Coordinates of C-alpha atoms and ligand atoms in Angstrom, one line a residue:
M1 CA -52.6 25.3 -29.5
N2 CA -53.3 29.1 -30.0
N3 CA -52.0 31.0 -33.0
P4 CA -48.2 31.0 -33.6
Q5 CA -47.7 34.6 -32.5
D6 CA -49.6 34.1 -29.3
H7 CA -47.6 30.9 -28.7
F8 CA -44.3 32.8 -29.2
K9 CA -45.4 35.4 -26.7
K10 CA -46.2 32.7 -24.3
V11 CA -42.8 31.1 -24.8
I12 CA -41.0 34.3 -24.0
S13 CA -43.1 35.0 -20.9
H14 CA -42.9 31.4 -19.6
A15 CA -39.1 31.4 -20.1
K16 CA -38.9 34.4 -17.8
E17 CA -41.5 33.5 -15.3
Y18 CA -40.0 30.0 -14.7
G19 CA -36.3 31.1 -14.5
F20 CA -35.2 29.9 -17.9
V21 CA -34.2 33.1 -19.8
F22 CA -34.0 36.7 -18.6
Q23 CA -33.2 39.9 -20.5
S24 CA -29.6 40.9 -19.9
S25 CA -29.1 43.8 -17.4
E26 CA -32.9 44.0 -16.9
V27 CA -32.6 46.4 -14.0
Y28 CA -31.1 48.9 -16.5
D29 CA -34.0 48.2 -18.9
G30 CA -32.0 45.5 -20.7
L31 CA -29.5 45.3 -23.5
S32 CA -30.9 44.5 -26.9
A33 CA -30.5 41.0 -28.2
V34 CA -28.5 39.9 -25.2
Y35 CA -29.9 37.4 -22.7
D36 CA -29.1 35.6 -19.5
Y37 CA -30.0 32.0 -18.6
G38 CA -31.7 31.5 -15.2
Q39 CA -31.5 28.6 -12.8
N40 CA -33.6 26.3 -15.0
G41 CA -32.3 27.6 -18.3
V42 CA -28.7 26.9 -17.5
E43 CA -29.5 23.3 -16.8
L44 CA -31.5 22.8 -20.0
K45 CA -28.7 24.5 -22.0
K46 CA -26.0 22.3 -20.3
N47 CA -28.1 19.2 -21.1
I48 CA -28.4 20.2 -24.8
R49 CA -24.6 20.8 -24.9
D50 CA -23.9 17.5 -23.2
Y51 CA -26.2 15.6 -25.6
W52 CA -24.4 17.1 -28.6
W53 CA -20.9 16.5 -27.0
K54 CA -21.8 12.9 -26.3
A55 CA -23.1 12.2 -29.8
M56 CA -20.3 14.1 -31.6
V57 CA -17.2 13.6 -29.5
Q58 CA -17.5 10.8 -27.0
M59 CA -19.3 8.4 -29.3
N60 CA -16.8 8.9 -32.2
T61 CA -13.2 7.7 -31.7
N62 CA -12.1 9.9 -34.5
I63 CA -13.6 13.2 -33.2
V64 CA -11.9 15.0 -30.3
G65 CA -12.7 18.2 -28.4
L66 CA -11.1 21.6 -28.1
D67 CA -11.6 24.8 -26.0
A68 CA -9.9 27.6 -27.9
A69 CA -9.8 31.2 -26.5
I70 CA -12.3 33.8 -27.6
F71 CA -9.5 36.3 -28.4
M72 CA -7.5 35.3 -31.4
H73 CA -4.7 37.0 -33.2
P74 CA -6.3 39.7 -35.4
T75 CA -4.7 38.3 -38.6
T76 CA -7.0 35.3 -38.1
W77 CA -10.0 37.3 -39.2
K78 CA -8.2 38.8 -42.2
A79 CA -7.2 35.3 -43.3
S80 CA -10.7 33.8 -42.7
G81 CA -12.2 36.5 -44.8
H82 CA -14.3 37.9 -42.0
V83 CA -12.7 41.4 -42.2
D84 CA -13.6 41.8 -45.8
A85 CA -16.6 39.6 -46.3
F86 CA -18.5 39.1 -43.1
N87 CA -21.1 41.6 -43.9
D88 CA -24.9 41.9 -44.0
P89 CA -26.6 44.0 -46.6
L90 CA -28.7 46.6 -44.8
I91 CA -31.3 49.0 -45.9
D92 CA -33.1 51.8 -44.0
N93 CA -36.6 53.0 -44.3
K94 CA -36.5 56.8 -44.6
D95 CA -39.9 57.3 -42.9
S96 CA -39.7 54.9 -39.9
K97 CA -35.9 55.3 -39.6
K98 CA -35.8 51.5 -39.0
R99 CA -33.0 49.4 -40.3
Y100 CA -33.5 46.0 -41.9
R101 CA -31.4 43.3 -43.5
A102 CA -32.3 43.6 -47.2
D103 CA -32.0 39.8 -47.8
V104 CA -34.3 39.2 -44.8
L105 CA -37.0 41.5 -46.2
V106 CA -36.9 39.5 -49.5
E107 CA -36.9 36.2 -47.6
N108 CA -39.8 37.2 -45.5
Y109 CA -41.7 38.2 -48.7
C110 CA -41.1 34.6 -49.9
A111 CA -42.1 33.1 -46.5
K112 CA -45.5 34.9 -47.0
I113 CA -45.9 33.2 -50.4
E114 CA -45.0 29.9 -48.7
Q115 CA -47.8 30.5 -46.2
K116 CA -50.2 30.9 -49.1
I117 CA -49.1 27.5 -50.4
E118 CA -49.8 26.0 -46.9
K119 CA -53.3 27.6 -47.0
E120 CA -54.0 26.1 -50.4
V121 CA -53.0 22.7 -49.0
K122 CA -55.3 23.1 -46.0
K123 CA -58.2 24.1 -48.2
A124 CA -57.7 21.2 -50.5
K125 CA -57.3 18.7 -47.6
K126 CA -60.7 19.9 -46.3
R127 CA -62.3 19.6 -49.8
F128 CA -60.9 16.1 -50.7
G129 CA -60.8 14.5 -47.2
N130 CA -59.2 11.1 -47.0
S131 CA -58.5 10.8 -50.8
F132 CA -56.2 13.9 -50.6
D133 CA -52.7 13.3 -51.9
E134 CA -50.6 16.2 -50.7
A135 CA -47.5 15.4 -52.8
E136 CA -49.5 15.2 -56.0
F137 CA -51.4 18.4 -55.2
L138 CA -48.1 20.3 -54.6
A139 CA -46.7 18.9 -57.9
T140 CA -49.8 19.7 -60.1
N141 CA -51.9 22.5 -58.7
G142 CA -51.6 25.5 -61.0
R143 CA -51.8 28.1 -58.2
V144 CA -49.3 26.4 -56.1
L145 CA -46.9 26.0 -59.0
G146 CA -47.2 29.7 -59.7
Y147 CA -46.4 30.5 -56.1
R148 CA -43.4 28.1 -56.1
E149 CA -42.1 29.6 -59.4
K150 CA -42.3 33.1 -57.9
I151 CA -40.4 32.0 -54.7
D152 CA -37.7 30.2 -56.7
A153 CA -37.1 33.1 -59.2
T154 CA -37.0 35.6 -56.3
L155 CA -34.5 33.7 -54.2
K156 CA -32.4 32.9 -57.2
R157 CA -32.2 36.6 -58.2
L158 CA -31.4 37.6 -54.6
G159 CA -28.7 34.9 -54.4
K160 CA -27.1 36.2 -57.6
S161 CA -27.3 39.9 -56.7
L162 CA -25.7 39.2 -53.3
G163 CA -23.1 36.9 -54.8
D164 CA -22.2 39.5 -57.4
E165 CA -22.3 42.2 -54.7
D166 CA -24.8 44.0 -56.9
F167 CA -26.6 45.9 -54.1
A168 CA -28.3 48.2 -56.5
D169 CA -30.2 45.2 -57.9
V170 CA -31.1 44.1 -54.4
K171 CA -32.8 47.4 -53.9
T172 CA -34.5 47.2 -57.3
L173 CA -35.8 43.7 -56.3
I174 CA -37.3 45.1 -53.1
E175 CA -38.9 47.9 -55.1
E176 CA -40.2 45.5 -57.8
L177 CA -41.7 43.2 -55.2
E178 CA -43.3 46.3 -53.6
I179 CA -42.1 45.3 -50.2
V180 CA -43.2 47.8 -47.5
D181 CA -41.7 48.6 -44.2
P182 CA -43.6 46.6 -41.6
V183 CA -43.6 49.6 -39.2
S184 CA -44.4 52.6 -41.4
G185 CA -46.0 50.8 -44.4
S186 CA -43.9 52.9 -46.7
R187 CA -41.7 52.0 -49.7
N188 CA -39.3 54.9 -49.1
W189 CA -36.0 52.9 -49.0
T190 CA -32.4 54.0 -48.9
D191 CA -29.7 52.3 -51.0
V192 CA -28.5 48.9 -49.7
K193 CA -25.1 49.1 -47.8
Q194 CA -22.7 46.5 -46.4
F195 CA -22.3 46.3 -42.7
N196 CA -19.5 44.2 -41.0
L197 CA -20.9 42.1 -38.1
M198 CA -17.7 41.7 -36.0
F199 CA -17.3 43.5 -32.7
G200 CA -14.0 45.2 -32.2
T201 CA -12.1 45.5 -28.9
K202 CA -8.6 46.4 -27.7
L203 CA -5.8 44.4 -26.0
G204 CA -3.1 46.3 -24.1
A205 CA -2.7 48.8 -21.4
S206 CA -2.0 52.1 -23.2
A207 CA -3.8 53.6 -26.2
E208 CA -0.6 53.7 -28.3
S209 CA 0.4 50.1 -27.7
A210 CA -3.1 48.6 -27.7
M211 CA -3.8 46.0 -30.4
D212 CA -7.1 46.0 -32.2
L213 CA -8.9 42.7 -31.7
Y214 CA -12.2 41.2 -32.6
L215 CA -14.5 39.1 -30.5
R216 CA -14.8 35.9 -32.5
P217 CA -17.8 35.7 -34.8
E218 CA -17.6 31.9 -35.0
T219 CA -15.8 29.2 -33.0
A220 CA -14.5 27.5 -36.1
Q221 CA -11.3 29.5 -36.6
G222 CA -10.0 28.4 -33.2
I223 CA -10.2 24.9 -34.5
F224 CA -8.5 25.6 -37.8
V225 CA -5.5 27.3 -36.3
N226 CA -5.1 24.4 -33.9
F227 CA -5.5 21.8 -36.6
L228 CA -1.8 20.6 -36.5
N229 CA -1.5 20.8 -32.7
V230 CA -4.4 18.4 -32.3
Q231 CA -3.5 16.2 -35.3
K232 CA 0.1 15.7 -34.1
T233 CA -0.4 15.4 -30.3
G234 CA -3.5 13.2 -30.8
R235 CA -1.9 11.2 -33.6
M236 CA -5.1 11.7 -35.6
K237 CA -5.5 10.2 -39.0
I238 CA -7.7 11.7 -41.7
P239 CA -10.7 11.6 -41.7
F240 CA -11.0 13.1 -38.2
G241 CA -12.9 15.8 -36.5
I242 CA -12.3 18.5 -33.9
A243 CA -15.3 19.8 -32.0
Q244 CA -15.9 22.7 -29.6
T245 CA -18.6 24.6 -28.0
G246 CA -18.3 28.3 -27.0
K247 CA -19.4 31.9 -27.3
A248 CA -19.5 33.8 -30.5
F249 CA -20.4 37.4 -31.1
R250 CA -22.1 39.2 -33.9
N251 CA -23.3 42.8 -34.2
E252 CA -26.6 41.6 -35.7
I253 CA -28.7 44.3 -37.4
V254 CA -32.0 42.5 -37.1
A255 CA -32.2 41.0 -33.7
R256 CA -35.8 40.8 -32.7
Q257 CA -36.7 37.2 -32.2
F258 CA -35.8 36.6 -28.6
I259 CA -32.9 34.1 -28.4
F260 CA -33.1 33.2 -32.1
R261 CA -30.8 35.9 -33.2
M262 CA -28.5 37.2 -30.5
R263 CA -25.5 39.5 -30.4
E264 CA -23.7 37.1 -27.9
F265 CA -24.5 33.4 -28.4
E266 CA -23.1 30.0 -28.2
Q267 CA -22.1 27.7 -31.0
M268 CA -21.5 23.9 -31.1
E269 CA -19.2 23.3 -34.1
M270 CA -17.3 20.4 -35.5
Q271 CA -14.8 20.6 -38.3
F272 CA -14.2 17.3 -40.0
F273 CA -10.9 17.1 -41.9
I274 CA -11.1 14.9 -45.0
K275 CA -9.2 14.0 -48.1
P276 CA -9.7 16.4 -51.0
G277 CA -12.2 14.9 -53.5
T278 CA -14.3 13.1 -50.8
Q279 CA -16.2 16.2 -49.7
S280 CA -19.5 15.3 -51.5
M281 CA -19.7 11.9 -49.7
W282 CA -19.0 13.5 -46.3
Y283 CA -21.4 16.3 -47.0
D284 CA -24.2 13.8 -47.5
H285 CA -23.0 11.8 -44.5
W286 CA -23.0 14.7 -42.1
K287 CA -26.3 16.1 -43.4
Q288 CA -28.0 12.7 -42.5
A289 CA -26.1 12.2 -39.3
R290 CA -27.0 15.6 -37.9
L291 CA -30.7 15.2 -39.0
K292 CA -30.8 11.9 -37.1
W293 CA -29.4 13.5 -34.0
H294 CA -32.3 16.0 -34.1
L295 CA -34.9 13.3 -34.8
S296 CA -33.6 11.2 -31.9
L297 CA -35.2 13.8 -29.6
G298 CA -38.6 12.9 -30.9
M299 CA -39.8 16.5 -31.6
G300 CA -41.6 15.5 -34.8
E301 CA -40.1 14.7 -38.1
S302 CA -42.3 17.2 -39.9
N303 CA -40.8 20.0 -37.9
Y304 CA -37.5 19.7 -39.8
R305 CA -36.5 20.3 -43.4
F306 CA -33.3 20.9 -45.4
H307 CA -32.7 24.1 -47.2
N308 CA -29.9 24.0 -49.7
H309 CA -28.1 27.3 -50.2
E310 CA -28.3 29.2 -53.5
K311 CA -25.9 31.8 -52.2
L312 CA -22.8 30.2 -50.8
A313 CA -20.7 31.8 -48.1
H314 CA -17.2 32.9 -49.1
Y315 CA -15.7 29.7 -47.8
A316 CA -18.1 27.0 -49.1
D317 CA -18.6 24.8 -52.2
A318 CA -21.9 23.4 -50.9
A319 CA -24.0 24.2 -47.9
A320 CA -27.4 23.3 -46.4
D321 CA -29.4 24.3 -43.3
I322 CA -31.4 22.1 -41.2
E323 CA -34.4 24.3 -40.6
F324 CA -36.8 23.9 -37.7
K325 CA -40.4 25.0 -37.4
F326 CA -40.1 27.7 -34.8
P327 CA -43.3 29.6 -33.7
F328 CA -42.5 32.2 -36.4
G329 CA -42.0 29.6 -39.2
F330 CA -39.3 27.4 -40.6
K331 CA -35.9 28.9 -39.9
E332 CA -32.2 27.9 -39.8
L333 CA -31.3 25.8 -36.8
E334 CA -28.0 24.3 -38.0
G335 CA -25.6 24.7 -40.9
I336 CA -23.7 21.9 -42.7
H337 CA -20.9 23.4 -44.9
S338 CA -18.4 21.9 -47.2
R339 CA -15.6 24.4 -46.6
T340 CA -13.1 23.0 -49.0
D341 CA -9.4 23.8 -48.0
F342 CA -10.3 27.5 -47.9
D343 CA -9.6 28.1 -44.2
L344 CA -6.4 26.0 -43.8
S345 CA -5.0 27.4 -47.0
Q346 CA -5.7 31.0 -45.9
H347 CA -4.0 30.4 -42.6
E348 CA -1.0 28.8 -44.3
K349 CA -0.8 31.9 -46.5
Y350 CA -1.2 34.5 -43.8
A351 CA 0.9 32.8 -41.1
G352 CA 3.5 31.5 -43.6
K353 CA 3.4 28.1 -42.0
K354 CA 2.3 24.7 -43.5
L355 CA -1.0 23.3 -42.1
Q356 CA -0.9 20.0 -44.0
F357 CA -1.4 16.3 -43.3
F358 CA 1.1 13.6 -44.3
D359 CA -0.9 10.7 -45.7
S360 CA 1.3 7.7 -45.1
E361 CA -0.8 5.5 -47.4
E362 CA -0.4 7.8 -50.3
N363 CA 3.1 9.0 -49.2
K364 CA 2.3 12.6 -49.7
N365 CA 1.3 15.9 -48.0
Y366 CA -1.9 17.7 -48.6
T367 CA -4.1 20.4 -47.2
P368 CA -7.2 18.6 -46.0
Y369 CA -10.7 19.7 -47.0
V370 CA -13.2 20.4 -44.3
L371 CA -16.8 19.4 -43.6
E372 CA -18.4 21.6 -40.9
T373 CA -21.4 21.1 -38.8
S374 CA -22.4 24.2 -36.9
I375 CA -25.4 24.6 -34.6
G376 CA -26.4 27.5 -32.4
L377 CA -27.0 26.2 -28.8
D378 CA -29.4 29.1 -28.0
R379 CA -31.3 28.3 -31.2
M380 CA -31.5 24.7 -30.2
F381 CA -32.7 25.8 -26.8
L382 CA -35.5 27.8 -28.4
A383 CA -36.4 24.9 -30.7
V384 CA -36.7 22.6 -27.7
F385 CA -38.5 25.1 -25.4
S386 CA -41.0 26.4 -28.0
N387 CA -41.9 22.9 -29.2
S388 CA -42.3 21.6 -25.6
L389 CA -44.5 24.3 -24.2
Q390 CA -48.1 23.1 -24.3
E391 CA -51.4 24.2 -22.8
E392 CA -53.4 21.0 -22.1
A393 CA -57.1 20.9 -21.5
L394 CA -57.9 18.5 -18.6
E395 CA -61.0 16.5 -18.0
N396 CA -62.4 18.7 -15.2
N397 CA -62.6 21.7 -17.5
S398 CA -59.4 23.1 -16.2
S399 CA -56.1 23.2 -18.0
R400 CA -52.4 22.8 -17.3
T401 CA -49.2 24.4 -18.7
V402 CA -46.7 21.7 -19.3
L403 CA -43.2 21.7 -20.8
K404 CA -42.9 18.3 -22.5
I405 CA -39.1 18.6 -22.8
P406 CA -37.5 15.4 -24.1
S407 CA -36.7 13.9 -20.7
V408 CA -33.0 13.5 -21.5
L409 CA -32.8 17.3 -21.7
A410 CA -35.1 18.2 -18.8
P411 CA -33.4 20.5 -16.2
Y412 CA -34.5 18.2 -13.3
K413 CA -35.2 14.5 -13.9
A414 CA -37.3 14.2 -10.7
A415 CA -38.9 16.2 -7.9
V416 CA -39.1 14.7 -4.5
L417 CA -42.2 15.8 -2.5
P418 CA -43.2 14.9 1.0
L419 CA -47.1 14.9 1.1
V420 CA -47.1 16.8 4.4
K421 CA -44.4 18.6 6.3
K422 CA -44.7 16.4 9.4
D423 CA -44.8 12.8 10.6
G424 CA -41.3 12.1 9.4
L425 CA -42.2 12.4 5.7
P426 CA -39.7 15.2 4.9
E427 CA -36.9 13.2 6.5
I428 CA -37.7 10.2 4.3
A429 CA -38.0 12.5 1.2
Q430 CA -34.6 14.0 2.0
T431 CA -33.0 10.5 2.1
I432 CA -34.5 9.7 -1.3
L433 CA -33.3 13.1 -2.6
K434 CA -29.8 12.5 -1.4
D435 CA -29.7 9.0 -3.0
L436 CA -31.1 10.1 -6.4
Q437 CA -28.8 13.1 -6.5
W438 CA -25.8 10.9 -7.2
D439 CA -27.2 10.0 -10.6
F440 CA -29.6 12.8 -11.5
N441 CA -30.4 16.4 -11.1
V442 CA -33.3 16.3 -8.6
I443 CA -35.3 19.0 -6.9
Y444 CA -37.0 19.1 -3.5
D445 CA -40.3 20.9 -2.8
E446 CA -42.4 20.7 0.3
K447 CA -44.4 24.0 0.0
D448 CA -48.2 24.1 -0.9
A449 CA -50.6 21.4 -1.7
V450 CA -49.2 18.5 -3.7
G451 CA -51.4 19.3 -6.7
R452 CA -49.9 22.8 -7.0
R453 CA -46.4 21.3 -6.7
Y454 CA -47.2 18.9 -9.5
R455 CA -48.2 21.9 -11.7
R456 CA -44.9 23.7 -10.8
Q457 CA -42.9 20.7 -11.9
D458 CA -45.0 20.4 -15.1
A459 CA -44.2 24.0 -15.9
I460 CA -40.4 23.4 -15.7
G461 CA -40.6 20.1 -17.5
T462 CA -39.7 17.6 -14.7
P463 CA -40.5 14.2 -16.1
F464 CA -41.1 12.5 -12.7
C465 CA -42.6 13.5 -9.3
V466 CA -41.9 11.2 -6.4
T467 CA -44.4 11.7 -3.5
V468 CA -43.7 10.4 0.0
D469 CA -46.8 9.7 2.0
H470 CA -48.0 7.8 5.1
Q471 CA -48.0 4.5 3.3
T472 CA -44.3 5.0 2.7
L473 CA -43.8 4.7 6.4
E474 CA -45.5 1.3 6.3
D475 CA -44.2 -0.4 3.1
N476 CA -41.3 1.7 1.7
T477 CA -43.3 2.5 -1.5
V478 CA -43.8 6.0 -3.0
T479 CA -46.1 7.5 -5.6
L480 CA -44.4 8.0 -9.0
R481 CA -46.2 10.5 -11.2
Y482 CA -45.4 10.8 -14.9
R483 CA -45.3 14.4 -16.3
D484 CA -46.7 13.6 -19.8
T485 CA -49.6 11.3 -18.9
M486 CA -50.1 12.4 -15.3
E487 CA -50.4 8.7 -14.5
Q488 CA -49.5 7.8 -11.0
I489 CA -48.1 4.4 -9.9
R490 CA -46.9 2.9 -6.7
V491 CA -43.3 1.8 -6.7
E492 CA -40.8 0.7 -4.1
K493 CA -38.2 3.3 -3.1
K494 CA -35.4 1.1 -4.2
E495 CA -36.8 0.9 -7.8
L496 CA -36.8 4.6 -8.4
S497 CA -33.3 5.0 -9.7
K498 CA -33.8 2.2 -12.3
I499 CA -37.1 3.5 -13.5
I500 CA -35.9 7.1 -13.9
N501 CA -32.7 6.0 -15.5
Q502 CA -34.6 3.9 -18.1
E503 CA -36.5 7.0 -19.2
V504 CA -33.8 9.7 -19.1
A505 CA -30.5 7.9 -20.0
T506 CA -28.7 9.5 -22.9
K507 CA -27.9 6.0 -24.1
N508 CA -31.6 5.2 -24.6
W509 CA -32.2 8.4 -26.5
L510 CA -29.1 8.4 -28.7
N511 CA -29.5 4.7 -29.4
K512 CA -32.4 5.7 -31.6
L513 CA -29.9 7.1 -34.0
Ligands
GAP1 N1 -18.8 28.4 -38.6 C1 -19.9 28.6 -39.5 C2 -21.0 29.5 -39.0 O1 -20.8 30.2 -38.0 P1 -23.4 30.3 -39.4 O2 -24.5 29.7 -40.3 O3 -23.1 31.7 -39.5 O4 -22.1 29.4 -39.7 C3 -24.0 28.6 -37.5 O5 -23.8 29.9 -37.9 C4 -25.2 28.5 -36.5 O6 -25.0 29.4 -35.4 C5 -26.5 28.9 -37.1 O7 -27.1 27.8 -37.8 C6 -27.3 29.3 -35.9 O8 -27.9 28.2 -35.3 C7 -26.2 29.9 -35.0 N2 -26.3 31.4 -35.1 C8 -25.7 32.2 -36.0 N3 -25.9 33.4 -35.7 C9 -26.6 33.5 -34.6 C10 -27.1 34.5 -33.7 N4 -26.9 35.8 -34.0 N5 -27.8 34.2 -32.6 C11 -28.0 32.9 -32.3 N6 -27.5 31.9 -33.0 C12 -26.8 32.1 -34.1

């Protein structure tokens, strides 16, 4: 694989060229950090959503779904703390006039030291060969320990300054670390200021009577305010969860990494309501359960790691991210948050209504604690897409571009291709297509030489190509080509559905959990 930056550029151009992701309103030169999903992207996105929904909702009898509105009563956001505390610390460079998140500048500084550690490991691996013990090297090498100490001390100080809202110290830290503006190279920084990320809008016909609303910055609050509705109508007993997927909106200051950080994005969240005092156990449970879900997709165990938060959000008593190795390094993919009873208590206070559970075993009411899992669908899309895109050298000195998307998530499960556009082959291909369509999303292609059609399917990640040729007329067999190995086998038409299903069935993937 080429270097990570080149790979990331390839990811962005491939996503556009093959109908996965387009810049929003491109004809008007686009809208920053807003994207549209094309004909293949929408299928991949739906499959990721379905894979999550199956694992979280349909495979758990104590978790149910919800689809709350994007607009919510404005007091919701006062109660949740978003009006007062959903801020990012921003800093401007006076020379380039560019705006940055102060915490991200410091985190990027630490990421660079992390890269130095990786370099040391690589060098040592080369030097010591097979006898190299990476864990021991990391625990004992003086230079690595020095780097690690620097990272820990820096992040700890950042966490403390942000927690104390001591923004003067965040600026001092940036100055002490001699962080320069990546654009101008200068250290001419403004003070650090707070910036609220919520988008405002208005509800109502006339200016006088209009009500100020916010576009929701997370889907979670729709779940909290419906806690009792679902609990009572679903006769749910604690512990139980409510899950939903849907759009969220944030006026992000730094939004430069394609669909990694967007202003309009989709979340897949689950709030798990538990008995107070059990949060530590459930926190560990959901951390492991969610990591397993990721690992079931087979995208490489070493591409994931946990990052435990030093600085906790206003609602949490413990929090960790599942980070994924994106082309630009390890970054947050999913958050697992122990939210205590913060949200329900706040809504009780602001709405003046009880949001409690009657525990018949203990014969008492209490406000449940909440364990949250929250993953960005678009970020998951980027993780899958960037990990799957590969440039493969072939034996005849050529190469192919292939999207090795986990087949359960692939936009199309099979492509049906008549070898030529005559002799009755398209008609047979059409009957195969119609038959497979009942069970899978299948595509039909009869244009160009079959080799070129195979490449087109490789590029959009179709795991199987089914080719109808003259032999099919004689014995009802077709060629089945596998995307990943390019192996071709001869199978009977009637076997196709079974073979494809074996490879793509959600059950077979999730069963790895
Ligand atoms: N309800 C908790 C919550 O919203 P968060 O850590 O702010 O927590 C959860 O967001 C997940 O949503 C993140 O792990 C990330 O995957 C996704 N996410 C957050 N901001 C995003 C953005 N601007 N663009 C794309 N995805 C985003």
